[in-house]
Amino acid sequence: MTENPSPSSPPSALTIAGSDSGGAAGLQADLRTFLTCGVHGLVAVTAVTVQNTLGVHDRTDIPPHIVAGQIEAVAADMGVNAAKTGMLASAEIIHAVAAACDKAEIGRDRKVPFVVDPVAASMHGHPLFDDAGLVALRDELLPRATVLTPNLDEVRLLTGMTVTTREQMHQAAVVLHRLGPQYVLVKSGHLVADPECVDVLFDGSTFVELPGERFATQHTHGAGDTMASALTAGLAKGMSVVEAARYGKWFVSHAVENAYPMGAKVGPVSAFWRLAPEH
């Protein structure tokens, strides 16, 4: 019998995020996206939520040293080609994540690109950390970010700006860039009055618009996580930030187009469109 040669290892991407028991967002959305983008997913779990389409009913946060330990363990043994954050739960966890990422050479101006998705509230409006957590996010993680990927609600939390037009998205990107990230990607999914869905990427001097269709669906749970994780997968595969942002936009547009109902309220965006048809 002839042995099959060992396949080469795929790129790896690390998600530092909370668990969604409904499977639509959080680390579940990240791992699903990594897989269908051809990237091996690594995980540092920050919190476990009790949630479904009706809301977040309860949660428990993981001890900060365990969160940091997960990052350090996979980085030291398996290697990380890109990393992203999701829900970070508390200022103490953010402190631990920042220190662990520094140790693993994750962050802007370091070996491993770092996507900070500033998840501050659930899609149902439940706050995911307190004021101290928001300050820690702004002061410790934004300056470490290769790419910051806020939606418009997160723009308001980080800057105090209420964005209702594309021009204001550009203005918000400038303000956010001053907080330290190398790139800012302002997502336009919540700009529902705009017939298109045009995201804005800014590097401190140049704006790149990422146009997309706005689909008539209420099922958008996990869209922000999916775009940020597809962007992270692109970086893990060696793309430039602009290429990875376009890749993320392409991926999430198809995911929203193929979203499906599940549960009583907002269903998830879909990664199934990337799977080969069954015969």
mmCIF file of N, CA, C and O in Angstrom, residues 19-22 48-52 55-60:
data_model
loop_
_atom_site.group_PDB
_atom_site.id
_atom_site.type_symbol
_atom_site.label_atom_id
_atom_site.label_comp_id
_atom_site.label_asym_id
_atom_site.label_seq_id
_atom_site.Cartn_x
_atom_site.Cartn_y
_atom_site.Cartn_z
ATOM 1 N N SER A 19 -18.143 32.793 23.249
ATOM 2 C CA SER A 19 -18.938 31.733 22.638
ATOM 3 C C SER A 19 -20.410 32.136 22.586
ATOM 4 O O SER A 19 -20.967 32.640 23.561
ATOM 5 N N ASP A 20 -21.032 31.898 21.432
ATOM 6 C CA ASP A 20 -22.461 32.155 21.224
ATOM 7 C C ASP A 20 -23.170 30.801 21.181
ATOM 8 O O ASP A 20 -22.974 30.026 20.243
ATOM 9 N N SER A 21 -24.000 30.510 22.187
ATOM 10 C CA SER A 21 -24.675 29.212 22.216
ATOM 11 C C SER A 21 -25.628 29.026 21.049
ATOM 12 O O SER A 21 -25.964 27.885 20.697
ATOM 13 N N GLY A 22 -26.045 30.120 20.424
ATOM 14 C CA GLY A 22 -26.891 30.030 19.239
ATOM 15 C C GLY A 22 -26.119 29.759 17.962
ATOM 16 O O GLY A 22 -26.724 29.514 16.910
ATOM 17 N N VAL A 48 -18.476 32.677 27.975
ATOM 18 C CA VAL A 48 -19.495 31.762 27.475
ATOM 19 C C VAL A 48 -20.848 32.421 27.720
ATOM 20 O O VAL A 48 -21.185 32.751 28.864
ATOM 21 N N THR A 49 -21.603 32.642 26.650
ATOM 22 C CA THR A 49 -22.901 33.294 26.776
ATOM 23 C C THR A 49 -24.027 32.279 26.688
ATOM 24 O O THR A 49 -23.897 31.232 26.060
ATOM 25 N N VAL A 50 -25.130 32.633 27.320
ATOM 26 C CA VAL A 50 -26.377 31.883 27.199
ATOM 27 C C VAL A 50 -27.279 32.746 26.333
ATOM 28 O O VAL A 50 -27.848 33.736 26.803
ATOM 29 N N GLN A 51 -27.393 32.414 25.045
ATOM 30 C CA GLN A 51 -28.160 33.278 24.154
ATOM 31 C C GLN A 51 -28.810 32.477 23.042
ATOM 32 O O GLN A 51 -28.420 31.360 22.724
ATOM 33 N N ASN A 52 -29.825 33.114 22.466
ATOM 34 C CA ASN A 52 -30.496 32.610 21.270
ATOM 35 C C ASN A 52 -30.961 33.829 20.488
ATOM 36 O O ASN A 52 -30.457 34.940 20.732
ATOM 37 N N GLY A 55 -32.193 36.928 22.636
ATOM 38 C CA GLY A 55 -31.334 37.791 23.427
ATOM 39 C C GLY A 55 -30.265 37.014 24.178
ATOM 40 O O GLY A 55 -30.176 35.787 24.091
ATOM 41 N N VAL A 56 -29.443 37.764 24.913
ATOM 42 C CA VAL A 56 -28.412 37.181 25.775
ATOM 43 C C VAL A 56 -29.013 37.068 27.179
ATOM 44 O O VAL A 56 -29.354 38.066 27.800
ATOM 45 N N HIS A 57 -29.134 35.851 27.678
ATOM 46 C CA HIS A 57 -29.840 35.613 28.935
ATOM 47 C C HIS A 57 -28.901 35.505 30.134
ATOM 48 O O HIS A 57 -29.305 35.742 31.274
ATOM 49 N N ASP A 58 -27.658 35.121 29.894
ATOM 50 C CA ASP A 58 -26.698 34.990 30.982
ATOM 51 C C ASP A 58 -25.321 34.826 30.354
ATOM 52 O O ASP A 58 -25.196 34.619 29.134
ATOM 53 N N ARG A 59 -24.277 34.911 31.182
ATOM 54 C CA ARG A 59 -22.926 34.660 30.687
ATOM 55 C C ARG A 59 -21.980 34.445 31.854
ATOM 56 O O ARG A 59 -22.266 34.863 32.985
ATOM 57 N N THR A 60 -20.887 33.800 31.576
ATOM 58 C CA THR A 60 -19.791 33.712 32.539
ATOM 59 C C THR A 60 -18.503 34.061 31.819
ATOM 60 O O THR A 60 -18.293 33.638 30.675
#
